[in-house]
């Protein structure tokens, strides 16, 4: 077995993940991972709504943040532990060394300047830069008539 340097292993920081932190700049009730909560807030909690936060479940070894409330302390206080969990599955990812695999690259927002480029890059049969104006035909029975292979619209003035 080859020993890898820990700097080449990329892991998300589970201590910074908090799925119950819904309010901006406010403490969420019973959310033990909320960074906006103070020791006074934690003393009022009865339990932790999310007791464990883990990283990618496909990894063989992953970090887990465990939160609980020590109700025997006066006042009650939050307990935080950071542990490594082992995945018992034999089909797990041992090492993640492809940095882009753990991140989402936000798509480019279309603007007047980059629209044609994005259209060329992502356009297809349903969306293209070329004009798809379909022929307009006049029907003898209707003053307004529009038709193509898939749709037919008629406007009649009564």
mmCIF file of C-alpha atoms in Angstrom:
data_model
loop_
_atom_site.group_PDB
_atom_site.id
_atom_site.type_symbol
_atom_site.label_atom_id
_atom_site.label_comp_id
_atom_site.label_asym_id
_atom_site.label_seq_id
_atom_site.Cartn_x
_atom_site.Cartn_y
_atom_site.Cartn_z
ATOM 1 C CA UNK A 1 0.000 0.000 0.000
ATOM 2 C CA UNK A 2 1.183 3.477 -0.840
ATOM 3 C CA UNK A 3 0.916 6.186 1.727
ATOM 4 C CA UNK A 4 -0.725 9.366 0.430
ATOM 5 C CA UNK A 5 -0.159 12.801 1.812
ATOM 6 C CA UNK A 6 -3.198 14.164 3.600
ATOM 7 C CA UNK A 7 -2.993 17.369 1.564
ATOM 8 C CA UNK A 8 -4.014 15.437 -1.571
ATOM 9 C CA UNK A 9 -7.158 14.087 0.088
ATOM 10 C CA UNK A 10 -10.097 16.439 -0.305
ATOM 11 C CA UNK A 11 -12.838 16.299 2.314
ATOM 12 C CA UNK A 12 -15.803 18.555 2.944
ATOM 13 C CA UNK A 13 -15.784 20.181 6.363
ATOM 14 C CA UNK A 14 -18.836 18.743 8.094
ATOM 15 C CA UNK A 15 -18.421 21.042 11.082
ATOM 16 C CA UNK A 16 -19.437 23.893 8.753
ATOM 17 C CA UNK A 17 -22.496 22.062 7.359
ATOM 18 C CA UNK A 18 -25.762 22.827 9.113
ATOM 19 C CA UNK A 19 -29.035 21.791 7.493
ATOM 20 C CA UNK A 20 -31.255 23.165 10.271
ATOM 21 C CA UNK A 21 -29.774 26.695 10.133
ATOM 22 C CA UNK A 22 -32.668 28.341 8.291
ATOM 23 C CA UNK A 23 -32.806 31.863 9.763
ATOM 24 C CA UNK A 24 -30.228 34.437 8.695
ATOM 25 C CA UNK A 25 -28.275 35.935 11.622
ATOM 26 C CA UNK A 26 -30.673 34.350 14.157
ATOM 27 C CA UNK A 27 -30.533 31.263 16.317
ATOM 28 C CA UNK A 28 -32.783 28.435 15.110
ATOM 29 C CA UNK A 29 -34.499 26.615 17.991
ATOM 30 C CA UNK A 30 -32.895 23.226 18.780
ATOM 31 C CA UNK A 31 -30.401 23.641 15.922
ATOM 32 C CA UNK A 32 -27.194 22.712 17.738
ATOM 33 C CA UNK A 33 -24.943 23.404 14.736
ATOM 34 C CA UNK A 34 -26.257 26.963 14.184
ATOM 35 C CA UNK A 35 -23.289 29.364 14.545
ATOM 36 C CA UNK A 36 -25.701 32.177 15.484
ATOM 37 C CA UNK A 37 -26.667 30.431 18.743
ATOM 38 C CA UNK A 38 -24.992 31.482 21.980
ATOM 39 C CA UNK A 39 -24.359 29.481 25.152
ATOM 40 C CA UNK A 40 -27.499 31.116 26.587
ATOM 41 C CA UNK A 41 -29.504 29.865 23.585
ATOM 42 C CA UNK A 42 -28.110 26.329 23.945
ATOM 43 C CA UNK A 43 -29.148 26.318 27.621
ATOM 44 C CA UNK A 44 -32.791 26.616 26.479
ATOM 45 C CA UNK A 45 -32.634 23.748 23.961
ATOM 46 C CA UNK A 46 -34.319 20.458 24.880
ATOM 47 C CA UNK A 47 -32.645 18.385 22.159
ATOM 48 C CA UNK A 48 -30.739 18.775 18.907
ATOM 49 C CA UNK A 49 -33.003 18.667 15.846
ATOM 50 C CA UNK A 50 -30.069 17.345 13.767
ATOM 51 C CA UNK A 51 -27.860 15.270 16.107
ATOM 52 C CA UNK A 52 -25.356 14.116 13.471
ATOM 53 C CA UNK A 53 -24.016 15.739 10.308
ATOM 54 C CA UNK A 54 -21.916 13.596 7.987
ATOM 55 C CA UNK A 55 -20.043 14.076 4.772
ATOM 56 C CA UNK A 56 -20.443 12.037 1.602
ATOM 57 C CA UNK A 57 -21.999 8.645 2.387
ATOM 58 C CA UNK A 58 -20.068 7.053 -0.510
ATOM 59 C CA UNK A 59 -16.679 7.617 1.144
ATOM 60 C CA UNK A 60 -15.038 4.738 3.048
ATOM 61 C CA UNK A 61 -13.998 7.080 5.829
ATOM 62 C CA UNK A 62 -15.901 10.257 6.488
ATOM 63 C CA UNK A 63 -16.005 12.963 9.073
ATOM 64 C CA UNK A 64 -19.076 13.225 11.297
ATOM 65 C CA UNK A 65 -20.072 16.103 13.554
ATOM 66 C CA UNK A 66 -22.107 14.908 16.531
ATOM 67 C CA UNK A 67 -24.221 17.358 18.518
ATOM 68 C CA UNK A 68 -26.064 16.812 21.785
ATOM 69 C CA UNK A 69 -27.291 18.740 24.820
ATOM 70 C CA UNK A 70 -25.942 17.942 28.283
ATOM 71 C CA UNK A 71 -29.076 18.435 30.361
ATOM 72 C CA UNK A 72 -27.256 17.443 33.580
ATOM 73 C CA UNK A 73 -25.083 20.568 33.405
ATOM 74 C CA UNK A 74 -26.383 23.755 35.029
ATOM 75 C CA UNK A 75 -27.226 25.504 32.771
ATOM 76 C CA UNK A 76 -27.595 22.842 30.043
ATOM 77 C CA UNK A 77 -24.914 23.116 27.374
ATOM 78 C CA UNK A 78 -24.169 21.890 23.882
ATOM 79 C CA UNK A 79 -21.699 19.036 23.367
ATOM 80 C CA UNK A 80 -19.867 18.858 20.051
ATOM 81 C CA UNK A 81 -17.677 15.970 18.842
ATOM 82 C CA UNK A 82 -15.913 15.559 15.524
ATOM 83 C CA UNK A 83 -15.240 11.892 14.702
ATOM 84 C CA UNK A 84 -14.231 9.733 11.736
ATOM 85 C CA UNK A 85 -16.855 7.184 10.703
ATOM 86 C CA UNK A 86 -15.986 4.061 8.734
ATOM 87 C CA UNK A 87 -18.314 2.939 5.969
ATOM 88 C CA UNK A 88 -18.907 -0.851 6.177
ATOM 89 C CA UNK A 89 -19.869 -1.020 2.481
ATOM 90 C CA UNK A 90 -17.229 -2.733 0.303
ATOM 91 C CA UNK A 91 -18.192 -0.461 -2.589
ATOM 92 C CA UNK A 92 -16.991 2.834 -1.187
ATOM 93 C CA UNK A 93 -14.659 5.565 -2.382
ATOM 94 C CA UNK A 94 -11.279 5.315 -0.660
ATOM 95 C CA UNK A 95 -9.723 8.566 -1.872
ATOM 96 C CA UNK A 96 -11.290 11.606 -3.506
ATOM 97 C CA UNK A 97 -8.532 13.361 -5.395
ATOM 98 C CA UNK A 98 -10.584 15.077 -8.081
ATOM 99 C CA UNK A 99 -11.347 18.480 -6.605
ATOM 100 C CA UNK A 100 -14.168 19.389 -9.037
ATOM 101 C CA UNK A 101 -16.111 16.268 -8.020
ATOM 102 C CA UNK A 102 -16.988 17.839 -4.679
ATOM 103 C CA UNK A 103 -18.103 21.209 -5.965
ATOM 104 C CA UNK A 104 -20.831 22.639 -8.101
ATOM 105 C CA UNK A 105 -19.777 25.205 -10.650
ATOM 106 C CA UNK A 106 -22.523 27.824 -10.900
ATOM 107 C CA UNK A 107 -23.743 28.307 -14.453
ATOM 108 C CA UNK A 108 -23.075 31.537 -16.296
ATOM 109 C CA UNK A 109 -25.979 33.962 -16.064
ATOM 110 C CA UNK A 110 -27.147 35.027 -19.524
ATOM 111 C CA UNK A 111 -26.534 38.703 -20.295
ATOM 112 C CA UNK A 112 -26.784 40.756 -23.468
ATOM 113 C CA UNK A 113 -23.009 40.353 -23.896
ATOM 114 C CA UNK A 114 -22.735 36.555 -23.472
ATOM 115 C CA UNK A 115 -26.146 35.380 -24.708
ATOM 116 C CA UNK A 116 -25.015 34.421 -28.226
ATOM 117 C CA UNK A 117 -22.037 32.489 -26.831
ATOM 118 C CA UNK A 118 -24.232 30.568 -24.349
ATOM 119 C CA UNK A 119 -26.784 29.920 -27.051
ATOM 120 C CA UNK A 120 -24.089 28.484 -29.300
ATOM 121 C CA UNK A 121 -22.694 26.390 -26.446
ATOM 122 C CA UNK A 122 -25.966 24.990 -25.050
ATOM 123 C CA UNK A 123 -28.430 25.466 -27.909
ATOM 124 C CA UNK A 124 -30.184 22.567 -29.528
ATOM 125 C CA UNK A 125 -33.182 21.614 -31.606
ATOM 126 C CA UNK A 126 -35.600 23.149 -29.122
ATOM 127 C CA UNK A 127 -33.571 26.314 -28.580
ATOM 128 C CA UNK A 128 -31.523 28.013 -31.242
ATOM 129 C CA UNK A 129 -30.295 31.439 -32.285
ATOM 130 C CA UNK A 130 -31.700 31.168 -35.787
ATOM 131 C CA UNK A 131 -35.097 32.645 -36.447
ATOM 132 C CA UNK A 132 -37.835 30.052 -36.145
ATOM 133 C CA UNK A 133 -40.546 32.325 -37.463
ATOM 134 C CA UNK A 134 -42.949 30.054 -39.212
ATOM 135 C CA UNK A 135 -44.850 30.959 -42.314
ATOM 136 C CA UNK A 136 -48.094 32.759 -41.801
ATOM 137 C CA UNK A 137 -50.856 31.820 -44.133
ATOM 138 C CA UNK A 138 -54.172 33.462 -44.637
ATOM 139 C CA UNK A 139 -57.156 31.196 -44.593
ATOM 140 C CA UNK A 140 -60.111 32.102 -46.747
ATOM 141 C CA UNK A 141 -62.486 31.566 -43.811
ATOM 142 C CA UNK A 142 -60.495 33.474 -41.198
ATOM 143 C CA UNK A 143 -58.835 36.889 -41.319
ATOM 144 C CA UNK A 144 -56.001 35.614 -39.025
ATOM 145 C CA UNK A 145 -54.481 32.162 -39.410
ATOM 146 C CA UNK A 146 -51.140 30.777 -38.170
ATOM 147 C CA UNK A 147 -50.017 27.204 -38.728
ATOM 148 C CA UNK A 148 -46.943 24.982 -38.578
ATOM 149 C CA UNK A 149 -46.347 21.241 -38.368
ATOM 150 C CA UNK A 150 -47.110 20.987 -34.650
ATOM 151 C CA UNK A 151 -49.513 23.819 -33.848
ATOM 152 C CA UNK A 152 -52.414 25.636 -35.401
ATOM 153 C CA UNK A 153 -53.851 28.886 -34.077
ATOM 154 C CA UNK A 154 -56.884 30.652 -35.429
ATOM 155 C CA UNK A 155 -58.280 34.003 -34.430
ATOM 156 C CA UNK A 156 -61.736 34.893 -35.658
ATOM 157 C CA UNK A 157 -63.377 38.235 -35.209
ATOM 158 C CA UNK A 158 -67.072 37.835 -34.576
#
